Coordinates of C-alpha atoms (C1' of nucleotides) in Angstrom, one line a residue:
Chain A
X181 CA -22.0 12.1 3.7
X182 CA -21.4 9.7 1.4
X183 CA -18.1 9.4 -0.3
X184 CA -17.0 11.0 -3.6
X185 CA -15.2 8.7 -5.6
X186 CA -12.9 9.5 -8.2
X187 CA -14.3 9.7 -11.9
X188 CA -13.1 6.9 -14.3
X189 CA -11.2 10.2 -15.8
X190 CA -9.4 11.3 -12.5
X191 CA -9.0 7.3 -11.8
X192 CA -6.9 7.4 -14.9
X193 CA -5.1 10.6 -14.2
X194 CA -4.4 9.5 -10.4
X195 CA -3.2 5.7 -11.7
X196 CA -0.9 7.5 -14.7
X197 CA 0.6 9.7 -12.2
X198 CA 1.3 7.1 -9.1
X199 CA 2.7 5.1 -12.0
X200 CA 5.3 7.6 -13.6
X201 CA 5.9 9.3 -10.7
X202 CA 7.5 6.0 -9.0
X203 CA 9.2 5.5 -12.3
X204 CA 10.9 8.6 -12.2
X205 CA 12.3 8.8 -9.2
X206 CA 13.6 5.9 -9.6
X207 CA 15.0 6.5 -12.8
X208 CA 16.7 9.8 -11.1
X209 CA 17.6 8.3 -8.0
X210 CA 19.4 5.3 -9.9
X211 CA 20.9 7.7 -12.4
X212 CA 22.7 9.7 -9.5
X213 CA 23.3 6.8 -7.4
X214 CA 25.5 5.7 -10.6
X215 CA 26.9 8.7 -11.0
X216 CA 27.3 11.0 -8.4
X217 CA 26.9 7.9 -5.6
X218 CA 24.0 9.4 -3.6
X219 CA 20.2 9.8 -4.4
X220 CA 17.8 12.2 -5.8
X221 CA 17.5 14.5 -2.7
X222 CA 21.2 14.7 -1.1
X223 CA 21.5 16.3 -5.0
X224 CA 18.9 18.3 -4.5
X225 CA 20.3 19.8 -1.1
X226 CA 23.5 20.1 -2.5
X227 CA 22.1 21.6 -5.5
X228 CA 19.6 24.2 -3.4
X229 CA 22.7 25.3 -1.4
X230 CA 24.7 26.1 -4.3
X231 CA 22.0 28.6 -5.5
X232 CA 22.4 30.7 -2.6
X233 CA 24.9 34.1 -2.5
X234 CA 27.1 32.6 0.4
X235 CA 26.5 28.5 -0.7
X236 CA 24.8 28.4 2.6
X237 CA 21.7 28.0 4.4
X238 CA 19.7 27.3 7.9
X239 CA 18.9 23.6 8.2
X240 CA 15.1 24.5 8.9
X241 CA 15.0 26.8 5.7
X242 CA 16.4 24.0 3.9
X243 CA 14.4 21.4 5.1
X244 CA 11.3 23.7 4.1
X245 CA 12.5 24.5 0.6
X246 CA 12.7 20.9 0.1
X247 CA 9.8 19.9 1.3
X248 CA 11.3 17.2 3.9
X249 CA 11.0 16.5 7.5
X250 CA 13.7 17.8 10.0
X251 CA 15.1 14.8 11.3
X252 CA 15.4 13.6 7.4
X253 CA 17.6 16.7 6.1
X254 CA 20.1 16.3 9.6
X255 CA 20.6 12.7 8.3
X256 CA 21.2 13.6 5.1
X257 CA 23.9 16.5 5.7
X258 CA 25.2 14.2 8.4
X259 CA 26.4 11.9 5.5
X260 CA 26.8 14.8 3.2
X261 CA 29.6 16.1 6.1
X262 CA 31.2 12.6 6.1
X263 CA 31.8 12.9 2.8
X264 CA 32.9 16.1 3.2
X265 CA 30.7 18.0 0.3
X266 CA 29.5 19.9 2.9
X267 CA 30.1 21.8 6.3
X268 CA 28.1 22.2 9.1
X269 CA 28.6 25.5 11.4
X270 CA 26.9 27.1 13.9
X271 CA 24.5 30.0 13.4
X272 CA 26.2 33.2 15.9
X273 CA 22.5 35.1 16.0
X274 CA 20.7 31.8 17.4
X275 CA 22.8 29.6 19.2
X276 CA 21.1 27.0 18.5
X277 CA 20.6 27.6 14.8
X278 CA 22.6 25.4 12.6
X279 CA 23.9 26.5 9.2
X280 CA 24.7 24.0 6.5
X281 CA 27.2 25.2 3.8
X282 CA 28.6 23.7 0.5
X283 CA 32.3 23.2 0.2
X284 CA 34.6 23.4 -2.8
X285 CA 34.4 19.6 -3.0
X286 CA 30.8 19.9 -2.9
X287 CA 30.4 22.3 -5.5
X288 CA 32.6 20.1 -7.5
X289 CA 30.5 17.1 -7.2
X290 CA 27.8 18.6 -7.9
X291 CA 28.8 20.4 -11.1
X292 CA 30.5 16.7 -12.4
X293 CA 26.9 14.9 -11.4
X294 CA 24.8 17.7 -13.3
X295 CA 24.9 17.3 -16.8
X296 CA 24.2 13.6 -16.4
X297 CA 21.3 14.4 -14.1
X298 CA 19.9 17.3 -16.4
X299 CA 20.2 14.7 -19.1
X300 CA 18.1 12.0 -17.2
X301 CA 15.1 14.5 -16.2
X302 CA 15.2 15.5 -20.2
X303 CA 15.2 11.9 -21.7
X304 CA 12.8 10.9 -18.8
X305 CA 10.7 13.8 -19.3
X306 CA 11.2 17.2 -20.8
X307 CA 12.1 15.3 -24.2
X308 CA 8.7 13.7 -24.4
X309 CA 6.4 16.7 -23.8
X310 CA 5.4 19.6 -25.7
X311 CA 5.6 23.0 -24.5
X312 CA 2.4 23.4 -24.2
X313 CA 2.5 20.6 -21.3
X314 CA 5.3 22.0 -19.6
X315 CA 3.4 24.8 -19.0
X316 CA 0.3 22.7 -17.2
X317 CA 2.6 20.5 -15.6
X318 CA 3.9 24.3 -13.6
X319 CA 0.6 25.0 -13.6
X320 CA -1.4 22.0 -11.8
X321 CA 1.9 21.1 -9.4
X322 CA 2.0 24.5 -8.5
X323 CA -1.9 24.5 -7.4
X324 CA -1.2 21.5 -5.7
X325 CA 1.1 23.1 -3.4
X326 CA -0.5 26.0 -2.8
X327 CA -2.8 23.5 -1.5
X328 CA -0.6 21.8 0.2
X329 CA 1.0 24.2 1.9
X330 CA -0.5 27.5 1.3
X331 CA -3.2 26.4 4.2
X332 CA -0.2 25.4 6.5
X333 CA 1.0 29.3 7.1
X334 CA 3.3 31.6 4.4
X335 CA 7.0 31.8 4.3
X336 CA 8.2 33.2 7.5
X337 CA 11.6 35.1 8.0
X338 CA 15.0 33.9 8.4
X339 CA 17.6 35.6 10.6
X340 CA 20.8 35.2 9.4
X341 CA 19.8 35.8 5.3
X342 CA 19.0 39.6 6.2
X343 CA 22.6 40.0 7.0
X344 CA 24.3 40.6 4.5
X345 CA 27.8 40.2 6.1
X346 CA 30.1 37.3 5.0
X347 CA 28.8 34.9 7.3
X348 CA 26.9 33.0 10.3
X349 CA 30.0 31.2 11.5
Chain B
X277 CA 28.3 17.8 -26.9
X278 CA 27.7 20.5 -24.4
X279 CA 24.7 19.9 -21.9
X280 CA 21.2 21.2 -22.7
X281 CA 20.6 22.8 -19.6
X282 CA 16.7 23.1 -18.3
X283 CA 15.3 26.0 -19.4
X284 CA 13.4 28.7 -17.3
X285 CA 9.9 27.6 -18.0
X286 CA 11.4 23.6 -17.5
X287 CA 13.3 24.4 -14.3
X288 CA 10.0 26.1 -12.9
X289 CA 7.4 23.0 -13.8
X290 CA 10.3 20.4 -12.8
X291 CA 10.8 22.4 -9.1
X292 CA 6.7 22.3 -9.3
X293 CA 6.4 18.9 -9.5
X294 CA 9.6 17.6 -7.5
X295 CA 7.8 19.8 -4.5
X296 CA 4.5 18.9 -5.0
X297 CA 4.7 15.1 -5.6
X298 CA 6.7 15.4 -2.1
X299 CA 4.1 16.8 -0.4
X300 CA 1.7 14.7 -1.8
X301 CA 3.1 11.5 -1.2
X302 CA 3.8 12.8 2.4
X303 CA 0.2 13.8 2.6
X304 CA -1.1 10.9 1.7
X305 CA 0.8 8.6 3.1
X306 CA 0.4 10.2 6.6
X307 CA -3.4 10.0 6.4
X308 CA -3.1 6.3 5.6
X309 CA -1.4 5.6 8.3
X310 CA -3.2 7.5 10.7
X311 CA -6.8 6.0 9.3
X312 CA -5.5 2.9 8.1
X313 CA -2.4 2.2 10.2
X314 CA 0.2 1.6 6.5
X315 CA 1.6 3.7 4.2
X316 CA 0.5 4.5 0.6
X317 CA 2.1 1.4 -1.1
X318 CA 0.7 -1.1 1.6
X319 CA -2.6 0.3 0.5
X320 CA -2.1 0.2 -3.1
X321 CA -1.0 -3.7 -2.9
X322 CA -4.4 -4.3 -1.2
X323 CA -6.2 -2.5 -4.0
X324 CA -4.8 -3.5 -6.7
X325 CA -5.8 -7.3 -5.5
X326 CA -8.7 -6.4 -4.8
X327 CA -9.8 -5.6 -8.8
X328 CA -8.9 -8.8 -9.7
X329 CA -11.4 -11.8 -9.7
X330 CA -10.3 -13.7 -7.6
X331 CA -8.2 -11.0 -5.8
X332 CA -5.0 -13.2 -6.5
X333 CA -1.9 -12.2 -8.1
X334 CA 1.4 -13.7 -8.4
X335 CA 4.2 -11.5 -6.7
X336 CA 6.1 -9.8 -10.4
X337 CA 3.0 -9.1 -12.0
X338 CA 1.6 -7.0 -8.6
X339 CA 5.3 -5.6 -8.3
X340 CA 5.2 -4.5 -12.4
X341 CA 1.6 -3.7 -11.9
X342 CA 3.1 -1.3 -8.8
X343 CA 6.0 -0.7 -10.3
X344 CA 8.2 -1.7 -7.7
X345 CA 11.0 -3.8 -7.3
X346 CA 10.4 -7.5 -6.0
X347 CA 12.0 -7.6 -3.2
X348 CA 10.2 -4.0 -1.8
X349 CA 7.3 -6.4 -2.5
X350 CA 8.0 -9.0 -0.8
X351 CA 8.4 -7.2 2.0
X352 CA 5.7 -5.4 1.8
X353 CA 3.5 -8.5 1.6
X354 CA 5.6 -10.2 4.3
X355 CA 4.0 -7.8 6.6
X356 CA 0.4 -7.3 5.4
X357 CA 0.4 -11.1 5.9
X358 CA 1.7 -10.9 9.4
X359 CA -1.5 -8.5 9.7
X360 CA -3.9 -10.8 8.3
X361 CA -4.7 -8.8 5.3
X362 CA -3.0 -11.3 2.8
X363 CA -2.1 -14.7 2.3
X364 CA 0.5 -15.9 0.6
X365 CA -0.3 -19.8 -1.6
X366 CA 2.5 -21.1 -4.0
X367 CA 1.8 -21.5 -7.3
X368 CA 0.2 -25.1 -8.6
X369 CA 1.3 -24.2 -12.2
X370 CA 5.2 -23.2 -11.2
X371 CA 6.4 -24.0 -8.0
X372 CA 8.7 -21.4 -8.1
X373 CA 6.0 -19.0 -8.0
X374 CA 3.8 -17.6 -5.1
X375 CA 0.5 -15.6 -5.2
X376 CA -1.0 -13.2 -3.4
X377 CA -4.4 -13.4 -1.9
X378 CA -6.4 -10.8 -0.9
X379 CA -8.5 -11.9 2.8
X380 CA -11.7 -11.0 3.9
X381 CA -10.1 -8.7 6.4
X382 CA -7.7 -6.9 3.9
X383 CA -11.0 -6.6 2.3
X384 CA -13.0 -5.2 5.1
X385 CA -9.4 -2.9 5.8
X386 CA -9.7 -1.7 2.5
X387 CA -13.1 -1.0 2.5
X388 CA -12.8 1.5 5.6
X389 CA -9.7 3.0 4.5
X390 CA -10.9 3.9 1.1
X391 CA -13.1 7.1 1.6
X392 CA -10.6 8.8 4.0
X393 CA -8.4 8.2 1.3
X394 CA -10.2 9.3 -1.6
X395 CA -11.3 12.2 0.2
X396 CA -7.4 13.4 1.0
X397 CA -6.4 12.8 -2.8
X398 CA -9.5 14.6 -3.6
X399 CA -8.4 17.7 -1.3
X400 CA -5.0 17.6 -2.5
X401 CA -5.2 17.0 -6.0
X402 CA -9.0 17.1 -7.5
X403 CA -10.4 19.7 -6.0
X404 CA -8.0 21.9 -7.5
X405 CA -7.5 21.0 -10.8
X406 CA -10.1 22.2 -14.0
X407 CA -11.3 19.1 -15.7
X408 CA -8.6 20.0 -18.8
X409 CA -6.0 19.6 -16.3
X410 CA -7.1 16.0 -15.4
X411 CA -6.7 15.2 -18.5
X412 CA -3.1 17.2 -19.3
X413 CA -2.2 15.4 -15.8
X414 CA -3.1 11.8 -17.4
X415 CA -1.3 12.8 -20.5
X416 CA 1.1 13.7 -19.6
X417 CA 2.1 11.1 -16.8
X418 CA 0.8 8.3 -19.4
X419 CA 3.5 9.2 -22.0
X420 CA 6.3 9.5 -19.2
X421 CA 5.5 5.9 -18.1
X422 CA 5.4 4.6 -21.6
X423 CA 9.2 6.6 -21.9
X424 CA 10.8 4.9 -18.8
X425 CA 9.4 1.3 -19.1
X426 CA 8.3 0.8 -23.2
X427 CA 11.4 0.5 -23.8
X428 CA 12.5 -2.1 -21.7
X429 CA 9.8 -4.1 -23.3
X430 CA 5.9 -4.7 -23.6
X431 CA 3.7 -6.6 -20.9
X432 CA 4.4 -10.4 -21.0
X433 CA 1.7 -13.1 -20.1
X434 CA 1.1 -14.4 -16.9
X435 CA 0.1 -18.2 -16.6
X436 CA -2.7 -18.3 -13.7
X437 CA -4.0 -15.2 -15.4
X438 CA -4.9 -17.1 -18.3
X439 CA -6.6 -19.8 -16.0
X440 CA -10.4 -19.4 -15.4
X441 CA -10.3 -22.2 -12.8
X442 CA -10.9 -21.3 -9.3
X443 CA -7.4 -20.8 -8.0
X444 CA -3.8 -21.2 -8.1
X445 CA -4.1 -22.5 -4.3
Chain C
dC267 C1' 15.5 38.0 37.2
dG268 C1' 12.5 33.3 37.2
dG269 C1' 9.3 30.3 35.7
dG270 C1' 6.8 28.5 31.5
dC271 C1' 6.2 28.2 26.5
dT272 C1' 8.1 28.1 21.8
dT273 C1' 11.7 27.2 18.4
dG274 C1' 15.8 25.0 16.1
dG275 C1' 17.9 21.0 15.9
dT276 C1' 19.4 16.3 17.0
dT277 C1' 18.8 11.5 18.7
dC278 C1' 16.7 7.2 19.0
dA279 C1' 14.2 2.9 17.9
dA280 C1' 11.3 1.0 14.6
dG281 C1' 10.1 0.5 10.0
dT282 C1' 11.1 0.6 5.1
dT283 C1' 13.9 0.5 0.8
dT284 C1' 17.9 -0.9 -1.9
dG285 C1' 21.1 -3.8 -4.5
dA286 C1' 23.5 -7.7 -4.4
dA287 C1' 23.5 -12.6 -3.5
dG288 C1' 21.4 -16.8 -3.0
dC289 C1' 18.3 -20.8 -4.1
dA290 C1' 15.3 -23.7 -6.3
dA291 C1' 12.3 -24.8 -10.1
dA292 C1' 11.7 -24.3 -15.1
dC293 C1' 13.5 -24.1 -19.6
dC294 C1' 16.6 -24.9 -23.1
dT295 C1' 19.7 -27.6 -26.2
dA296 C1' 22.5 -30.7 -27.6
Chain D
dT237 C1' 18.2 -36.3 -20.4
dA238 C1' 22.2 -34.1 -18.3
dG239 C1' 24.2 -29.5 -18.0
dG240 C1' 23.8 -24.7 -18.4
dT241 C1' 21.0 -20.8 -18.4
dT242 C1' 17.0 -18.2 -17.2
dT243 C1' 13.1 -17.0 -14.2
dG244 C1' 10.6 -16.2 -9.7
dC245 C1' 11.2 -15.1 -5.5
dT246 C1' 13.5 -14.5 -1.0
dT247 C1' 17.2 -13.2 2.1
dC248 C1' 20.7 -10.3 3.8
dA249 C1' 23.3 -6.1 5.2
dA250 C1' 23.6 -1.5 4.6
dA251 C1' 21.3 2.8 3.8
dC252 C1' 17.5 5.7 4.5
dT253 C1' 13.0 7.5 6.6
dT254 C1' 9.7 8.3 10.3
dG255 C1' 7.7 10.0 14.5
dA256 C1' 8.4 10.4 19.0
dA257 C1' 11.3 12.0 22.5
dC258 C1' 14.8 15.1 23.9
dC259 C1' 17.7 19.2 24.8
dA260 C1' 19.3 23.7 24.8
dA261 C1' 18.6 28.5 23.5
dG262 C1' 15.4 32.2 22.8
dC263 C1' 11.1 34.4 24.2
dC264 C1' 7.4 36.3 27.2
dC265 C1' 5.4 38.2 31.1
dG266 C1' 5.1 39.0 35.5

DNA sequence: CGGGCTTGGTTCAAGTTTGAAGCAAACCTA
DNA sequence: TAGGTTTGCTTCAAACTTGAACCAAGCCCG
């Protein structure tokens, strides 16, 4: 069969979005490395483990909530635990589960980095849409990972976050 | 001033979009280097030479055409060339300067990577949005990119650009 | 129980990216 | 036209990412 090629209109779409999407995360990554002294993503596990009832959470959840690759997340707390905004125990249900938690120095960090990251995404982009276009920006990154994803199998269970007692350590 | 938090419909597109632009980018960049044996960038630096007429370019205005830093570029380069796919002549008109050029076999590469490629960024992207949403999409991502780098200042000229002779060799 | 298979996570080597220097050619400007 | 600044690009070390092993603990099924 011979090959679909994108339309001048999705050549243009595709080109805007390779274009701002390298852009941004640079912008954000720069922005955090300034302020908070790490990039984009160790703020974003920081921030995903600070939205959970005990500040914890499995290293395989995490990694799937964030869309990253096993071996990239264990790096990434690995440095996180140096610098001690985080805590690594081990899961009592599966012993071979590992359970990342936030500390208090963690949860300081992040709340001094936040405002100044909030700001960044706004100026960079919140600021300059309408809210019409928020809403289709949900609505086509959303399709696209349903896509994505969706195909790969839904969300599966996780152990310890049925518990409900204090803790996996 | 207090800090404009994100609000509910902005925290849901920005989650959106930081997921899905992971998983695309990690889509895409593993079926480039499964059919095509480079990652996404490697490919883009072939294909934006390619569109030119002489498929030449001087090194800053393929990294600000990419936007990427130069010296991600001249990396990146330093290893297509080691592959063949692109030479590397200094500049007649500034010796300080080096080009880019495009060989047959990044050509031919480029050629046989292209419909594996279109046809994942097709299934990822395309074939799930309406035609409105390719347009919100290029909107939208137009006027972020004009935010992050307008500022910093318009497009300057590029000297061999301005050339019709053969080449900057 | 006792093998095999799967799952959760880490480790390792190779490749890539980053930001700060470094270097040389061009561009002033007096 | 000499001296200082800017520009174009590369180099370097440190940080990060990737994919392929690897290992141990759970799981299954007889």
């Amino acid at each position: 069969m011979t090959t679909r090629w994108l339309s001048p209109d999705e050549q243009r779409a595709w080109r805007a979005y390779i274009a701002a999407s390298l852009l941004l995360e640079d912008t954000i990554d720069r922005q955090l490395q300034q302020e908070a002294g790490m990039p984009h993503l160790y703020y974003s596990i920081l921030a995903n483990l600070s939205e959970t009832p005990e500040r914890r959470l499995r290293m395989t959840e995490l990694a799937e909530g964030l869309k990253i690759t096993r071996p990239r997340l264990t790096y990434a707390v690995a440095r996180l635990e140096k610098d001690g905004l985080v805590r690594r125990e081990s899961c009592q249900w599966d012993k071979r589960g590992s359970v990342a938690v936030l500390t208090d120095e963690g949860v300081a960090v992040l709340e001094r980095a936040a405002p100044g990251h909030v700001e960044t995404v706004r100026a960079a982009l919140f600021d300059r849409l309408t809210p019409e276009q928020v809403g289709q920006l949900e609505e086509i990154f959303t399709s696209v990972t349903a896509g994505l994803q969706g195909e790969g199998g839904p969300a599966e269970e996780v152990p310890w976050r049925r518990r409900s007692s204090p803790s996996c350590s």
